[in-house]
Structures are given as structure tokens and as C-alpha cells.
């Protein structure tokens, strides 16, 4: 029968037990009380249920603030606003019309 060698972790654990480095039962029982004294334990018991806060007004029912007309940017009379030209998209019939127009020009 062939046995494998113990892993390094288990070998270290055996050595720790033999040398007495592990925590005893009495120490394990005293650890929670010591943590509470030091304030290291998060006391979840003190936290109650989160209260719902008062909500704000309904944004759909509120009026928007009016802009003051005196503060608007004044443009010189010589400059005009550029117009945006939008071309209509050619549908199925549009392509035929363009091809007919090109043949008439030729």
C-alpha cells in the first residue's frame, strides 16, 4: 500500500498543534467579549429598519422657472442664424424619378 506525503499545509497544522500555538477553547470563548470591549464588532442589533423619508414634489406637476429676458445673449444685427437644410429621403419611387431625370438630361 502506497501513501502520499502530507501536504505542507497539513504538516504545518500538525506542528502548530504540537507546539500549542493554536487557540484553546477558553481563549475562543473570551475572544468575542474582548472584541466587544475594543469596539471591533459591528453591532447589527442596534441598527433598526430604515425609515422612509418624505419625498419631494412631483416633477411633472411643477412649473419650470421662467428665464429672464434681459440676460439673453444679444447678437449683432449683421449675423443671422444659419438654417439647417434637410433633404427628404428617397423612397422606392424616388430612385426611379431620379434615374428618369438623369436619362432625360443626357
mmCIF file of N, CA and C in Angstrom:
data_model
loop_
_atom_site.group_PDB
_atom_site.id
_atom_site.type_symbol
_atom_site.label_atom_id
_atom_site.label_comp_id
_atom_site.label_asym_id
_atom_site.label_seq_id
_atom_site.Cartn_x
_atom_site.Cartn_y
_atom_site.Cartn_z
ATOM 1 N N UNK A 1 0.841 -1.165 0.000
ATOM 2 C CA UNK A 1 0.000 0.000 0.000
ATOM 3 C C UNK A 1 0.899 1.245 0.000
ATOM 4 N N UNK A 2 0.553 2.221 -0.886
ATOM 5 C CA UNK A 2 1.373 3.414 -1.030
ATOM 6 C C UNK A 2 0.598 4.600 -0.463
ATOM 7 N N UNK A 3 1.229 5.345 0.416
ATOM 8 C CA UNK A 3 0.612 6.545 0.989
ATOM 9 C C UNK A 3 1.351 7.777 0.474
ATOM 10 N N UNK A 4 0.575 8.826 0.195
ATOM 11 C CA UNK A 4 1.183 10.078 -0.246
ATOM 12 C C UNK A 4 1.689 10.842 0.962
ATOM 13 N N UNK A 5 2.638 11.707 0.709
ATOM 14 C CA UNK A 5 3.153 12.559 1.784
ATOM 15 C C UNK A 5 2.093 13.601 2.125
ATOM 16 N N UNK A 6 2.019 14.014 3.385
ATOM 17 C CA UNK A 6 1.047 15.052 3.749
ATOM 18 C C UNK A 6 1.416 16.382 3.087
ATOM 19 N N UNK A 7 0.394 17.179 2.815
ATOM 20 C CA UNK A 7 0.623 18.474 2.168
ATOM 21 C C UNK A 7 1.339 19.407 3.143
ATOM 22 N N UNK A 8 1.989 20.442 2.622
ATOM 23 C CA UNK A 8 2.695 21.376 3.517
ATOM 24 C C UNK A 8 1.752 22.066 4.504
ATOM 25 N N UNK A 9 0.515 22.322 4.083
ATOM 26 C CA UNK A 9 -0.440 22.967 4.987
ATOM 27 C C UNK A 9 -0.809 22.085 6.156
ATOM 28 N N UNK A 10 -1.055 20.803 5.873
ATOM 29 C CA UNK A 10 -1.423 19.901 6.961
ATOM 30 C C UNK A 10 -0.229 19.622 7.866
ATOM 31 N N UNK A 11 0.965 19.590 7.315
ATOM 32 C CA UNK A 11 2.158 19.392 8.137
ATOM 33 C C UNK A 11 2.361 20.579 9.068
ATOM 34 N N UNK A 12 2.120 21.786 8.568
ATOM 35 C CA UNK A 12 2.252 22.977 9.410
ATOM 36 C C UNK A 12 1.195 22.981 10.502
ATOM 37 N N UNK A 13 -0.007 22.503 10.175
ATOM 38 C CA UNK A 13 -1.079 22.443 11.165
ATOM 39 C C UNK A 13 -0.722 21.472 12.294
ATOM 40 N N UNK A 14 -0.157 20.353 11.953
ATOM 41 C CA UNK A 14 0.250 19.368 12.971
ATOM 42 C C UNK A 14 1.327 19.954 13.867
ATOM 43 N N UNK A 15 2.256 20.679 13.282
ATOM 44 C CA UNK A 15 3.310 21.292 14.088
ATOM 45 C C UNK A 15 2.727 22.351 15.012
ATOM 46 N N UNK A 16 1.752 23.126 14.524
ATOM 47 C CA UNK A 16 1.145 24.162 15.348
ATOM 48 C C UNK A 16 0.404 23.549 16.524
ATOM 49 N N UNK A 17 -0.279 22.445 16.306
ATOM 50 C CA UNK A 17 -0.997 21.766 17.386
ATOM 51 C C UNK A 17 -0.006 21.239 18.415
ATOM 52 N N UNK A 18 1.086 20.686 17.951
ATOM 53 C CA UNK A 18 2.069 20.114 18.859
ATOM 54 C C UNK A 18 2.750 21.187 19.697
ATOM 55 N N UNK A 19 3.013 22.327 19.116
ATOM 56 C CA UNK A 19 3.704 23.377 19.867
ATOM 57 C C UNK A 19 2.745 24.202 20.707
ATOM 58 N N UNK A 20 1.443 24.017 20.526
ATOM 59 C CA UNK A 20 0.475 24.743 21.350
ATOM 60 C C UNK A 20 0.203 26.143 20.856
ATOM 61 N N UNK A 21 0.399 26.400 19.578
ATOM 62 C CA UNK A 21 0.159 27.733 19.043
ATOM 63 C C UNK A 21 -1.314 27.973 18.735
ATOM 64 N N UNK A 22 -2.086 26.942 18.634
ATOM 65 C CA UNK A 22 -3.499 27.122 18.336
ATOM 66 C C UNK A 22 -4.228 27.683 19.551
ATOM 67 N N UNK A 23 -5.359 28.302 19.311
ATOM 68 C CA UNK A 23 -6.145 28.933 20.365
ATOM 69 C C UNK A 23 -6.887 27.851 21.140
ATOM 70 N N UNK A 24 -6.844 27.959 22.445
ATOM 71 C CA UNK A 24 -7.545 26.984 23.281
ATOM 72 C C UNK A 24 -9.029 27.308 23.327
ATOM 73 N N UNK A 25 -9.822 26.411 23.910
ATOM 74 C CA UNK A 25 -11.272 26.590 23.997
ATOM 75 C C UNK A 25 -11.603 27.796 24.864
ATOM 76 N N UNK A 26 -10.870 27.977 25.948
ATOM 77 C CA UNK A 26 -11.119 29.116 26.838
ATOM 78 C C UNK A 26 -10.830 30.437 26.128
ATOM 79 N N UNK A 27 -9.778 30.451 25.322
ATOM 80 C CA UNK A 27 -9.447 31.669 24.594
ATOM 81 C C UNK A 27 -10.489 31.961 23.519
ATOM 82 N N UNK A 28 -11.003 30.916 22.866
ATOM 83 C CA UNK A 28 -12.036 31.113 21.852
ATOM 84 C C UNK A 28 -13.297 31.703 22.459
ATOM 85 N N UNK A 29 -13.623 31.337 23.682
ATOM 86 C CA UNK A 29 -14.815 31.866 24.337
ATOM 87 C C UNK A 29 -14.612 33.314 24.766
ATOM 88 N N UNK A 30 -13.392 33.692 25.084
ATOM 89 C CA UNK A 30 -13.140 35.054 25.551
ATOM 90 C C UNK A 30 -12.934 36.042 24.399
ATOM 91 N N UNK A 31 -12.686 35.554 23.192
ATOM 92 C CA UNK A 31 -12.429 36.445 22.049
ATOM 93 C C UNK A 31 -13.622 37.350 21.742
ATOM 94 N N UNK A 32 -14.871 36.862 21.661
ATOM 95 C CA UNK A 32 -15.989 37.768 21.357
ATOM 96 C C UNK A 32 -16.174 38.867 22.398
ATOM 97 N N UNK A 33 -15.990 38.544 23.672
ATOM 98 C CA UNK A 33 -16.145 39.574 24.708
ATOM 99 C C UNK A 33 -15.047 40.617 24.592
ATOM 100 N N UNK A 34 -13.842 40.198 24.267
ATOM 101 C CA UNK A 34 -12.748 41.152 24.105
ATOM 102 C C UNK A 34 -12.974 42.055 22.891
ATOM 103 N N UNK A 35 -13.521 41.496 21.819
ATOM 104 C CA UNK A 35 -13.808 42.306 20.631
ATOM 105 C C UNK A 35 -14.870 43.350 20.929
ATOM 106 N N UNK A 36 -15.872 42.983 21.711
ATOM 107 C CA UNK A 36 -16.918 43.943 22.066
ATOM 108 C C UNK A 36 -16.352 45.060 22.922
ATOM 109 N N UNK A 37 -15.443 44.725 23.827
ATOM 110 C CA UNK A 37 -14.825 45.745 24.673
ATOM 111 C C UNK A 37 -13.975 46.704 23.841
ATOM 112 N N UNK A 38 -13.298 46.184 22.844
ATOM 113 C CA UNK A 38 -12.451 47.016 21.996
ATOM 114 C C UNK A 38 -13.262 47.786 20.947
ATOM 115 N N UNK A 39 -14.501 47.365 20.705
ATOM 116 C CA UNK A 39 -15.341 48.036 19.714
ATOM 117 C C UNK A 39 -15.071 47.561 18.301
ATOM 118 N N UNK A 40 -14.547 46.370 18.143
ATOM 119 C CA UNK A 40 -14.236 45.847 16.813
ATOM 120 C C UNK A 40 -15.408 45.126 16.166
ATOM 121 N N UNK A 41 -16.425 44.797 16.940
ATOM 122 C CA UNK A 41 -17.560 44.038 16.423
ATOM 123 C C UNK A 41 -18.611 45.012 15.914
ATOM 124 N N UNK A 42 -19.131 44.762 14.720
ATOM 125 C CA UNK A 42 -20.230 45.568 14.190
ATOM 126 C C UNK A 42 -21.519 45.080 14.825
ATOM 127 N N UNK A 43 -22.127 45.931 15.615
ATOM 128 C CA UNK A 43 -23.360 45.521 16.292
ATOM 129 C C UNK A 43 -24.532 45.769 15.352
ATOM 130 N N UNK A 44 -25.030 44.711 14.749
ATOM 131 C CA UNK A 44 -26.148 44.825 13.820
ATOM 132 C C UNK A 44 -27.462 44.951 14.568
ATOM 133 N N UNK A 45 -27.472 44.634 15.834
ATOM 134 C CA UNK A 45 -28.703 44.712 16.614
ATOM 135 C C UNK A 45 -29.132 46.160 16.822
ATOM 136 N N UNK A 46 -28.180 47.094 16.885
ATOM 137 C CA UNK A 46 -28.530 48.485 17.127
ATOM 138 C C UNK A 46 -29.181 49.125 15.898
ATOM 139 N N UNK A 47 -28.905 48.569 14.721
ATOM 140 C CA UNK A 47 -29.485 49.123 13.510
ATOM 141 C C UNK A 47 -30.903 48.590 13.350
ATOM 142 N N UNK A 48 -31.841 49.498 13.275
ATOM 143 C CA UNK A 48 -33.222 49.103 13.061
ATOM 144 C C UNK A 48 -33.564 49.147 11.593
ATOM 145 N N UNK A 49 -34.821 49.133 11.333
ATOM 146 C CA UNK A 49 -35.290 49.191 9.960
ATOM 147 C C UNK A 49 -35.137 50.614 9.441
ATOM 148 N N UNK A 50 -34.729 50.752 8.195
ATOM 149 C CA UNK A 50 -34.509 52.070 7.617
ATOM 150 C C UNK A 50 -35.849 52.753 7.386
ATOM 151 N N UNK A 51 -35.945 53.987 7.836
ATOM 152 C CA UNK A 51 -37.201 54.725 7.700
ATOM 153 C C UNK A 51 -37.300 55.359 6.320
ATOM 154 N N UNK A 52 -38.518 55.440 5.839
ATOM 155 C CA UNK A 52 -38.758 56.072 4.548
ATOM 156 C C UNK A 52 -38.851 57.574 4.771
ATOM 157 N N UNK A 53 -38.091 58.323 4.006
ATOM 158 C CA UNK A 53 -38.083 59.775 4.168
ATOM 159 C C UNK A 53 -39.195 60.415 3.347
ATOM 160 N N UNK A 54 -39.477 61.637 3.709
ATOM 161 C CA UNK A 54 -40.502 62.386 2.993
ATOM 162 C C UNK A 54 -40.001 62.677 1.582
ATOM 163 N N UNK A 55 -40.848 62.424 0.609
ATOM 164 C CA UNK A 55 -40.458 62.634 -0.785
ATOM 165 C C UNK A 55 -40.618 64.085 -1.198
ATOM 166 N N UNK A 56 -39.989 64.429 -2.274
ATOM 167 C CA UNK A 56 -40.094 65.777 -2.804
ATOM 168 C C UNK A 56 -41.347 65.925 -3.649
ATOM 169 N N UNK A 57 -41.526 67.090 -4.248
ATOM 170 C CA UNK A 57 -42.711 67.298 -5.086
ATOM 171 C C UNK A 57 -42.611 66.509 -6.388
ATOM 172 N N UNK A 58 -43.764 66.297 -6.999
ATOM 173 C CA UNK A 58 -43.809 65.589 -8.270
ATOM 174 C C UNK A 58 -43.236 66.505 -9.356
ATOM 175 N N UNK A 59 -42.170 66.101 -10.045
ATOM 176 C CA UNK A 59 -41.566 66.982 -11.042
ATOM 177 C C UNK A 59 -42.473 67.242 -12.238
ATOM 178 N N UNK A 60 -43.439 66.366 -12.474
ATOM 179 C CA UNK A 60 -44.337 66.572 -13.610
ATOM 180 C C UNK A 60 -45.391 67.632 -13.318
ATOM 181 N N UNK A 61 -45.657 67.872 -12.039
ATOM 182 C CA UNK A 61 -46.682 68.847 -11.695
ATOM 183 C C UNK A 61 -46.092 70.221 -11.398
ATOM 184 N N UNK A 62 -44.781 70.346 -11.384
ATOM 185 C CA UNK A 62 -44.139 71.621 -11.073
ATOM 186 C C UNK A 62 -43.927 72.425 -12.353
ATOM 187 N N UNK A 63 -44.085 73.731 -12.250
ATOM 188 C CA UNK A 63 -43.834 74.607 -13.387
ATOM 189 C C UNK A 63 -42.347 74.887 -13.498
ATOM 190 N N UNK A 64 -41.875 75.065 -14.717
ATOM 191 C CA UNK A 64 -40.479 75.405 -14.914
ATOM 192 C C UNK A 64 -40.278 76.878 -14.602
ATOM 193 N N UNK A 65 -39.060 77.228 -14.207
ATOM 194 C CA UNK A 65 -38.750 78.616 -13.922
ATOM 195 C C UNK A 65 -38.667 79.389 -15.232
ATOM 196 N N UNK A 66 -39.168 80.608 -15.212
ATOM 197 C CA UNK A 66 -39.131 81.435 -16.412
ATOM 198 C C UNK A 66 -37.768 82.099 -16.532
ATOM 199 N N UNK A 67 -37.263 82.173 -17.762
ATOM 200 C CA UNK A 67 -35.979 82.811 -17.999
ATOM 201 C C UNK A 67 -36.176 84.321 -18.040
ATOM 202 N N UNK A 68 -35.206 85.037 -17.516
ATOM 203 C CA UNK A 68 -35.256 86.495 -17.560
ATOM 204 C C UNK A 68 -34.783 86.935 -18.940
ATOM 205 N N UNK A 69 -35.579 87.776 -19.615
ATOM 206 C CA UNK A 69 -35.272 88.147 -20.994
ATOM 207 C C UNK A 69 -34.120 89.140 -21.080
ATOM 208 N N UNK A 70 -33.819 89.863 -20.030
ATOM 209 C CA UNK A 70 -32.741 90.840 -20.058
ATOM 210 C C UNK A 70 -31.372 90.196 -20.099
ATOM 211 N N UNK A 71 -31.257 88.957 -19.677
ATOM 212 C CA UNK A 71 -29.961 88.303 -19.613
ATOM 213 C C UNK A 71 -29.653 87.464 -20.847
ATOM 214 N N UNK A 72 -30.530 87.447 -21.834
ATOM 215 C CA UNK A 72 -30.271 86.663 -23.033
ATOM 216 C C UNK A 72 -29.136 87.293 -23.825
ATOM 217 N N UNK A 73 -28.412 86.451 -24.547
ATOM 218 C CA UNK A 73 -27.301 86.949 -25.337
ATOM 219 C C UNK A 73 -27.838 87.721 -26.534
ATOM 220 N N UNK A 74 -27.322 88.918 -26.706
ATOM 221 C CA UNK A 74 -27.752 89.737 -27.829
ATOM 222 C C UNK A 74 -26.737 89.583 -28.956
ATOM 223 N N UNK A 75 -27.227 89.207 -30.141
ATOM 224 C CA UNK A 75 -26.360 89.026 -31.294
ATOM 225 C C UNK A 75 -26.397 90.298 -32.139
ATOM 226 N N UNK A 76 -25.299 90.590 -32.813
ATOM 227 C CA UNK A 76 -25.308 91.755 -33.706
ATOM 228 C C UNK A 76 -26.328 91.568 -34.824
ATOM 229 N N UNK A 77 -26.830 92.674 -35.338
ATOM 230 C CA UNK A 77 -27.876 92.622 -36.354
ATOM 231 C C UNK A 77 -27.359 92.029 -37.664
ATOM 232 N N UNK A 78 -26.054 92.113 -37.931
ATOM 233 C CA UNK A 78 -25.499 91.622 -39.185
ATOM 234 C C UNK A 78 -25.457 90.099 -39.257
ATOM 235 N N UNK A 79 -25.351 89.426 -38.137
ATOM 236 C CA UNK A 79 -25.254 87.971 -38.147
ATOM 237 C C UNK A 79 -26.638 87.355 -38.032
ATOM 238 N N UNK A 80 -26.898 86.392 -38.888
ATOM 239 C CA UNK A 80 -28.169 85.688 -38.834
ATOM 240 C C UNK A 80 -27.910 84.244 -38.444
ATOM 241 N N UNK A 81 -28.915 83.627 -37.937
ATOM 242 C CA UNK A 81 -28.807 82.229 -37.560
ATOM 243 C C UNK A 81 -28.810 81.382 -38.828
ATOM 244 N N UNK A 82 -27.906 80.397 -38.889
ATOM 245 C CA UNK A 82 -27.837 79.534 -40.062
ATOM 246 C C UNK A 82 -29.026 78.599 -40.078
ATOM 247 N N UNK A 83 -29.505 78.340 -41.285
ATOM 248 C CA UNK A 83 -30.621 77.420 -41.433
ATOM 249 C C UNK A 83 -30.078 76.022 -41.689
ATOM 250 N N UNK A 84 -30.734 75.069 -41.142
ATOM 251 C CA UNK A 84 -30.379 73.683 -41.394
ATOM 252 C C UNK A 84 -31.301 73.145 -42.477
ATOM 253 N N UNK A 85 -30.705 72.726 -43.584
ATOM 254 C CA UNK A 85 -31.485 72.180 -44.682
ATOM 255 C C UNK A 85 -31.515 70.669 -44.557
ATOM 256 N N UNK A 86 -32.687 70.109 -44.597
ATOM 257 C CA UNK A 86 -32.854 68.665 -44.509
ATOM 258 C C UNK A 86 -33.368 68.152 -45.845
ATOM 259 N N UNK A 87 -32.678 67.187 -46.406
ATOM 260 C CA UNK A 87 -33.136 66.577 -47.646
ATOM 261 C C UNK A 87 -34.089 65.453 -47.316
ATOM 262 N N UNK A 88 -35.072 65.311 -48.154
ATOM 263 C CA UNK A 88 -36.008 64.214 -47.973
ATOM 264 C C UNK A 88 -35.355 62.940 -48.470
ATOM 265 N N UNK A 89 -35.611 61.869 -47.777
ATOM 266 C CA UNK A 89 -35.067 60.589 -48.200
ATOM 267 C C UNK A 89 -35.899 60.038 -49.349
ATOM 268 N N UNK A 90 -35.205 59.477 -50.294
ATOM 269 C CA UNK A 90 -35.902 58.909 -51.441
ATOM 270 C C UNK A 90 -36.440 57.542 -51.063
ATOM 271 N N UNK A 91 -37.712 57.348 -51.317
ATOM 272 C CA UNK A 91 -38.309 56.047 -51.063
ATOM 273 C C UNK A 91 -38.115 55.163 -52.274
ATOM 274 N N UNK A 92 -38.964 54.210 -52.440
ATOM 275 C CA UNK A 92 -38.851 53.315 -53.595
ATOM 276 C C UNK A 92 -39.109 54.076 -54.896
ATOM 277 N N UNK A 93 -40.086 54.961 -54.872
ATOM 278 C CA UNK A 93 -40.408 55.704 -56.085
ATOM 279 C C UNK A 93 -39.412 56.809 -56.363
ATOM 280 N N UNK A 94 -38.709 57.280 -55.356
ATOM 281 C CA UNK A 94 -37.775 58.378 -55.529
ATOM 282 C C UNK A 94 -36.591 58.003 -56.387
ATOM 283 N N UNK A 95 -36.128 56.784 -56.293
ATOM 284 C CA UNK A 95 -34.980 56.353 -57.083
ATOM 285 C C UNK A 95 -35.332 56.306 -58.559
ATOM 286 N N UNK A 96 -36.537 55.893 -58.872
ATOM 287 C CA UNK A 96 -36.958 55.818 -60.268
ATOM 288 C C UNK A 96 -37.076 57.210 -60.869
ATOM 289 N N UNK A 97 -37.574 58.148 -60.087
ATOM 290 C CA UNK A 97 -37.737 59.512 -60.578
ATOM 291 C C UNK A 97 -36.378 60.117 -60.875
ATOM 292 N N UNK A 98 -35.386 59.879 -60.011
ATOM 293 C CA UNK A 98 -34.053 60.425 -60.238
ATOM 294 C C UNK A 98 -33.418 59.809 -61.484
ATOM 295 N N UNK A 99 -33.597 58.506 -61.669
ATOM 296 C CA UNK A 99 -32.988 57.853 -62.834
ATOM 297 C C UNK A 99 -33.636 58.348 -64.128
ATOM 298 N N UNK A 100 -34.937 58.609 -64.112
ATOM 299 C CA UNK A 100 -35.631 59.134 -65.290
ATOM 300 C C UNK A 100 -35.147 60.544 -65.590
ATOM 301 N N UNK A 101 -34.956 61.354 -64.536
ATOM 302 C CA UNK A 101 -34.499 62.721 -64.730
ATOM 303 C C UNK A 101 -33.091 62.733 -65.314
ATOM 304 N N UNK A 102 -32.240 61.814 -64.917
ATOM 305 C CA UNK A 102 -30.875 61.761 -65.438
ATOM 306 C C UNK A 102 -30.869 61.335 -66.901
ATOM 307 N N UNK A 103 -31.741 60.421 -67.271
ATOM 308 C CA UNK A 103 -31.780 59.966 -68.666
ATOM 309 C C UNK A 103 -32.303 61.066 -69.571
ATOM 310 N N UNK A 104 -33.214 61.899 -69.078
ATOM 311 C CA UNK A 104 -33.743 62.992 -69.893
ATOM 312 C C UNK A 104 -32.685 64.051 -70.129
ATOM 313 N N UNK A 105 -31.795 64.263 -69.138
ATOM 314 C CA UNK A 105 -30.741 65.264 -69.281
ATOM 315 C C UNK A 105 -29.709 64.811 -70.302
ATOM 316 N N UNK A 106 -29.445 63.533 -70.390
ATOM 317 C CA UNK A 106 -28.423 63.002 -71.305
ATOM 318 C C UNK A 106 -28.916 63.044 -72.690
#
